[in-house]
mmCIF file of C-alpha atoms and ligand atoms in Angstrom:
data_model
loop_
_atom_site.group_PDB
_atom_site.id
_atom_site.type_symbol
_atom_site.label_atom_id
_atom_site.label_comp_id
_atom_site.label_asym_id
_atom_site.label_seq_id
_atom_site.Cartn_x
_atom_site.Cartn_y
_atom_site.Cartn_z
ATOM 1 C CA MET A 1 -10.812 224.991 75.139
ATOM 2 C CA SER A 2 -11.725 221.770 76.949
ATOM 3 C CA ILE A 3 -11.052 218.087 76.681
ATOM 4 C CA LEU A 4 -14.450 216.379 76.553
ATOM 5 C CA ASP A 5 -15.432 212.978 77.938
ATOM 6 C CA ILE A 6 -15.879 210.338 75.253
ATOM 7 C CA ARG A 7 -18.944 208.051 75.265
ATOM 8 C CA VAL A 8 -18.150 204.371 74.841
ATOM 9 C CA LEU A 9 -19.932 201.315 73.460
ATOM 10 C CA GLY A 10 -23.184 200.793 75.371
ATOM 11 C CA ASP A 11 -24.119 204.469 75.532
ATOM 12 C CA PRO A 12 -27.378 204.743 73.542
ATOM 13 C CA ILE A 13 -26.251 208.055 71.974
ATOM 14 C CA LEU A 14 -23.814 206.091 69.791
ATOM 15 C CA ARG A 15 -26.794 204.328 68.177
ATOM 16 C CA GLN A 16 -28.919 207.423 67.542
ATOM 17 C CA ASN A 17 -29.257 209.363 64.339
ATOM 18 C CA THR A 18 -27.943 212.934 64.447
ATOM 19 C CA VAL A 19 -29.748 216.194 63.738
ATOM 20 C CA PRO A 20 -28.608 218.390 60.794
ATOM 21 C CA VAL A 21 -26.967 221.667 61.815
ATOM 22 C CA GLN A 22 -29.143 224.648 60.841
ATOM 23 C CA GLU A 23 -26.922 227.519 61.904
ATOM 24 C CA ILE A 24 -23.235 228.078 62.632
ATOM 25 C CA THR A 25 -23.129 229.677 66.068
ATOM 26 C CA ASP A 26 -20.311 230.578 68.468
ATOM 27 C CA GLU A 27 -21.417 227.616 70.588
ATOM 28 C CA LEU A 28 -20.904 225.311 67.592
ATOM 29 C CA ARG A 29 -17.437 226.808 66.918
ATOM 30 C CA THR A 30 -16.497 226.133 70.559
ATOM 31 C CA LEU A 31 -17.775 222.550 70.248
ATOM 32 C CA VAL A 32 -15.630 222.032 67.133
ATOM 33 C CA ALA A 33 -12.522 223.468 68.882
ATOM 34 C CA ASP A 34 -13.161 221.209 71.899
ATOM 35 C CA MET A 35 -13.625 218.188 69.621
ATOM 36 C CA PHE A 36 -10.271 218.851 67.922
ATOM 37 C CA GLU A 37 -8.585 219.173 71.314
ATOM 38 C CA THR A 38 -10.224 215.948 72.541
ATOM 39 C CA MET A 39 -9.293 214.064 69.351
ATOM 40 C CA HIS A 40 -5.644 215.182 69.579
ATOM 41 C CA TYR A 41 -5.487 214.257 73.257
ATOM 42 C CA ALA A 42 -6.959 210.796 72.609
ATOM 43 C CA ARG A 43 -4.593 210.339 69.618
ATOM 44 C CA GLY A 44 -7.386 209.842 67.113
ATOM 45 C CA ILE A 45 -7.640 210.893 63.488
ATOM 46 C CA GLY A 46 -11.364 211.638 63.704
ATOM 47 C CA LEU A 47 -14.167 212.321 66.180
ATOM 48 C CA ALA A 48 -17.931 212.597 65.646
ATOM 49 C CA ALA A 49 -20.347 214.640 67.763
ATOM 50 C CA PRO A 50 -22.207 211.620 69.300
ATOM 51 C CA GLN A 51 -18.879 210.394 70.685
ATOM 52 C CA VAL A 52 -18.843 213.455 72.944
ATOM 53 C CA GLY A 53 -22.531 213.171 73.810
ATOM 54 C CA ARG A 54 -23.880 215.580 71.194
ATOM 55 C CA THR A 55 -26.565 215.124 68.553
ATOM 56 C CA GLU A 56 -25.367 217.587 65.899
ATOM 57 C CA ARG A 57 -24.498 216.092 62.492
ATOM 58 C CA LEU A 58 -20.850 217.058 62.516
ATOM 59 C CA ALA A 59 -17.392 215.519 62.826
ATOM 60 C CA VAL A 60 -13.767 216.577 62.849
ATOM 61 C CA ILE A 61 -10.858 214.806 61.143
ATOM 62 C CA GLU A 62 -7.142 215.449 61.059
ATOM 63 C CA ILE A 63 -4.811 213.370 58.916
ATOM 64 C CA GLU A 64 -1.187 214.350 58.281
ATOM 65 C CA GLY A 65 -1.735 217.750 59.888
ATOM 66 C CA GLU A 66 -4.723 218.604 57.630
ATOM 67 C CA PRO A 67 -7.761 219.510 59.771
ATOM 68 C CA LEU A 68 -11.205 219.003 58.255
ATOM 69 C CA VAL A 69 -14.577 219.983 59.720
ATOM 70 C CA VAL A 70 -17.521 218.166 58.155
ATOM 71 C CA ILE A 71 -20.932 219.628 58.971
ATOM 72 C CA ASN A 72 -24.011 217.780 57.617
ATOM 73 C CA PRO A 73 -21.762 215.482 55.528
ATOM 74 C CA GLU A 74 -23.203 213.140 52.912
ATOM 75 C CA ILE A 75 -21.445 210.588 50.726
ATOM 76 C CA VAL A 76 -22.385 211.528 47.169
ATOM 77 C CA GLU A 77 -20.227 208.942 45.355
ATOM 78 C CA ARG A 78 -18.632 205.630 46.344
ATOM 79 C CA SER A 79 -16.143 203.655 44.271
ATOM 80 C CA SER A 80 -17.121 200.121 43.336
ATOM 81 C CA GLY A 81 -13.622 199.034 44.323
ATOM 82 C CA LYS A 82 -13.279 198.026 47.972
ATOM 83 C CA ALA A 83 -10.377 198.093 50.399
ATOM 84 C CA LYS A 84 -9.848 196.244 53.667
ATOM 85 C CA ALA A 85 -7.848 197.787 56.525
ATOM 86 C CA GLU A 86 -7.690 197.789 60.298
ATOM 87 C CA GLU A 87 -9.892 200.245 62.175
ATOM 88 C CA GLY A 88 -10.097 201.340 65.764
ATOM 89 C CA CYS A 89 -12.620 203.599 67.478
ATOM 90 C CA LEU A 90 -12.141 206.087 70.306
ATOM 91 C CA SER A 91 -15.511 204.859 71.641
ATOM 92 C CA ILE A 92 -14.377 201.210 71.709
ATOM 93 C CA PRO A 93 -10.848 201.523 73.146
ATOM 94 C CA ASP A 94 -8.342 198.733 72.487
ATOM 95 C CA ILE A 95 -10.537 196.846 70.011
ATOM 96 C CA TYR A 96 -9.325 196.684 66.408
ATOM 97 C CA ALA A 97 -10.579 194.809 63.362
ATOM 98 C CA ASP A 98 -10.264 194.723 59.585
ATOM 99 C CA VAL A 99 -13.160 196.455 57.863
ATOM 100 C CA GLU A 100 -13.946 196.375 54.150
ATOM 101 C CA ARG A 101 -15.292 199.623 52.688
ATOM 102 C CA PRO A 102 -15.473 201.423 49.340
ATOM 103 C CA LYS A 103 -11.910 202.492 48.522
ATOM 104 C CA ASP A 104 -12.735 206.065 47.455
ATOM 105 C CA VAL A 105 -15.611 208.397 48.254
ATOM 106 C CA VAL A 106 -16.803 211.878 47.389
ATOM 107 C CA VAL A 107 -18.275 213.673 50.402
ATOM 108 C CA ARG A 108 -20.320 216.869 50.342
ATOM 109 C CA ALA A 109 -20.306 218.882 53.577
ATOM 110 C CA MET A 110 -20.425 222.376 55.000
ATOM 111 C CA ASP A 111 -17.475 224.123 56.654
ATOM 112 C CA LEU A 112 -17.482 226.427 59.692
ATOM 113 C CA ASP A 113 -18.139 229.432 57.409
ATOM 114 C CA GLY A 114 -21.354 227.783 56.258
ATOM 115 C CA LYS A 115 -19.869 227.101 52.799
ATOM 116 C CA THR A 116 -20.720 223.821 51.042
ATOM 117 C CA TYR A 117 -17.721 221.946 49.637
ATOM 118 C CA GLU A 118 -16.892 218.537 48.202
ATOM 119 C CA VAL A 119 -13.892 216.409 49.047
ATOM 120 C CA GLN A 120 -12.680 213.557 46.821
ATOM 121 C CA ALA A 121 -11.147 211.196 49.329
ATOM 122 C CA THR A 122 -8.877 208.185 48.920
ATOM 123 C CA GLU A 123 -7.003 205.867 51.281
ATOM 124 C CA LEU A 124 -7.086 206.750 55.014
ATOM 125 C CA LEU A 125 -9.136 209.939 54.513
ATOM 126 C CA ALA A 126 -11.811 207.970 52.624
ATOM 127 C CA ARG A 127 -11.893 205.370 55.400
ATOM 128 C CA CYS A 128 -12.003 207.943 58.163
ATOM 129 C CA LEU A 129 -14.798 209.947 56.487
ATOM 130 C CA GLN A 130 -16.880 206.768 56.146
ATOM 131 C CA HIS A 131 -16.190 205.807 59.784
ATOM 132 C CA GLU A 132 -17.221 209.288 61.028
ATOM 133 C CA ILE A 133 -20.325 209.507 58.813
ATOM 134 C CA ASP A 134 -21.306 206.076 60.135
ATOM 135 C CA HIS A 135 -21.112 207.528 63.675
ATOM 136 C CA LEU A 136 -23.506 210.287 62.563
ATOM 137 C CA ASP A 137 -25.922 207.562 61.384
ATOM 138 C CA GLY A 138 -25.653 205.544 64.613
ATOM 139 C CA LYS A 139 -23.377 202.898 63.073
ATOM 140 C CA LEU A 140 -20.147 201.423 64.443
ATOM 141 C CA PHE A 141 -17.352 199.541 62.691
ATOM 142 C CA LEU A 142 -18.324 196.395 64.645
ATOM 143 C CA ASP A 143 -21.512 196.269 62.546
ATOM 144 C CA TYR A 144 -19.439 195.276 59.489
ATOM 145 C CA LEU A 145 -17.801 192.256 61.116
ATOM 146 C CA SER A 146 -18.826 188.629 60.691
ATOM 147 C CA VAL A 147 -20.809 187.178 63.620
ATOM 148 C CA LEU A 148 -17.695 185.289 64.714
ATOM 149 C CA LYS A 149 -15.406 188.330 64.678
ATOM 150 C CA ARG A 150 -18.025 190.586 66.276
ATOM 151 C CA THR A 151 -18.586 188.078 69.073
ATOM 152 C CA ALA A 152 -14.821 187.873 69.694
ATOM 153 C CA ALA A 153 -14.576 191.693 69.770
ATOM 154 C CA LEU A 154 -17.546 191.990 72.158
ATOM 155 C CA THR A 155 -16.117 189.304 74.445
ATOM 156 C CA LYS A 156 -12.864 191.279 74.657
ATOM 157 C CA TRP A 157 -14.815 194.496 75.214
ATOM 158 C CA LYS A 158 -16.800 192.991 78.124
ATOM 159 C CA LEU A 159 -13.500 192.352 79.922
ATOM 160 C CA THR A 160 -12.549 196.050 79.797
ATOM 161 C CA GLN A 161 -15.866 197.901 79.850
ATOM 162 C CA ASP A 162 -15.794 198.184 83.676
ATOM 163 C CA LYS A 163 -13.095 200.829 83.173
ATOM 164 C CA TYR A 164 -15.855 203.092 81.811
ATOM 165 C CA PRO A 165 -18.644 203.454 84.400
ATOM 166 C CA GLY A 166 -21.754 205.057 82.920
ATOM 167 C CA PHE A 167 -20.262 204.397 79.447
ATOM 168 C CA ILE A 168 -18.001 207.425 79.903
ATOM 169 C CA ARG A 169 -14.332 207.530 79.042
ATOM 170 C CA ARG A 170 -12.813 210.310 81.168
ATOM 171 C CA THR A 171 -10.417 211.338 78.439
ATOM 172 C CA ALA A 172 -8.597 213.970 80.493
ATOM 173 C CA LEU A 173 -7.907 211.547 83.357
ATOM 174 C CA GLU A 174 -6.383 208.583 81.521
ATOM 175 C CA THR A 175 -2.724 208.816 82.523
ATOM 176 C CA PRO A 176 -1.303 208.908 86.084
ATOM 177 C CA GLU A 177 0.087 212.403 85.268
ATOM 178 C CA ASP A 178 -3.395 213.606 84.282
ATOM 179 C CA ARG A 179 -4.911 212.222 87.467
ATOM 180 C CA GLU A 180 -2.193 213.856 89.597
ATOM 181 C CA ARG A 181 -2.810 217.208 87.918
ATOM 182 C CA HIS A 182 -6.559 217.011 88.623
ATOM 183 C CA LYS A 183 -6.242 215.721 92.204
ATOM 184 C CA HIS A 184 -8.384 217.477 94.795
ATOM 185 C CA PRO A 185 -6.251 219.048 97.598
ATOM 186 C CA ASP A 186 -8.046 216.789 100.174
ATOM 187 C CA GLU A 187 -6.724 213.694 98.348
ATOM 188 C CA GLU A 188 -3.126 214.689 99.158
ATOM 189 C CA LEU A 189 -3.677 213.944 102.863
HETATM 190 O O1 LIG B 201 -14.121 208.062 65.213
HETATM 191 C C1 LIG B 201 -13.275 207.513 65.895
HETATM 192 O O2 LIG B 201 -13.563 206.680 66.728
HETATM 193 C C2 LIG B 201 -11.833 207.860 65.657
HETATM 194 C C3 LIG B 201 -11.086 206.765 64.903
HETATM 195 C C4 LIG B 201 -11.165 207.027 63.423
HETATM 196 C C5 LIG B 201 -10.630 205.977 62.515
HETATM 197 C C6 LIG B 201 -9.533 205.204 62.771
HETATM 198 C C7 LIG B 201 -9.088 204.272 61.878
HETATM 199 C C8 LIG B 201 -9.715 204.096 60.714
HETATM 200 C C9 LIG B 201 -10.823 204.852 60.465
HETATM 201 C C10 LIG B 201 -11.274 205.801 61.351
HETATM 202 C C11 LIG B 201 -9.645 206.811 65.375
HETATM 203 O O3 LIG B 201 -8.970 207.754 65.203
HETATM 204 S S1 LIG B 201 -9.075 205.448 66.216
HETATM 205 C C12 LIG B 201 -7.370 205.827 66.432
HETATM 206 C C13 LIG B 201 -6.568 204.893 65.709
HETATM 207 O O4 LIG B 201 -6.521 203.798 66.140
HETATM 208 C C14 LIG B 201 -5.892 205.190 64.439
HETATM 209 C C15 LIG B 201 -5.088 206.284 64.337
HETATM 210 C C16 LIG B 201 -4.425 206.508 63.138
HETATM 211 C C17 LIG B 201 -4.570 205.648 62.055
HETATM 212 C C18 LIG B 201 -5.374 204.550 62.194
HETATM 213 C C19 LIG B 201 -6.011 204.304 63.402
HETATM 214 ZN ZN1 LIG B 202 -15.253 205.591 65.976
#
């Protein structure tokens, strides 16, 4: 398994639509395993394929130790009731904002066995599913903010974006311990 680099705000792939998965292959299973490993490492509760530079319509989620793979997910029902809560994004590190979304959703998706299932989601799972499906449609949580709040978030982002040359977050090299472990022998001199 591998920890993948995460694309950050500014990378055009985060604004593209994804392509439905036609076939479950070994390569896709490896991608899903790598996405789970990357999400755990980055301490996220979800991760969508475009965030790791891929165009497949798929995402992984894990909340309270319950892993969920959503392939070709679609929201088939949304509650009229809304809820507001703080969101973050692994592709926009250190920026957080309150986002209002439908409180509950029903999502239809396919699992890694190619079986279609439906999940009736509430609370954090409902929020996370909507956030990940937005990624698959090229949308980011910043898009829901007022002009004032979005401008403030983007101003803060501009101060930190230099940490991510080429819009790439080198997930496996974020802590001093990680960097030490990956050091080239020549760098010891
Ligand atoms: O897709 C992503 O960028 C992952 C994102 C998912 C998400 C977080 C919060 C609300 C909805 C969707 C994260 O995991 S950001 C990590 C984080 O800040 C967080 C972790 C646990 C609970 C809440 C936020
Ligand atoms: Zn995100």
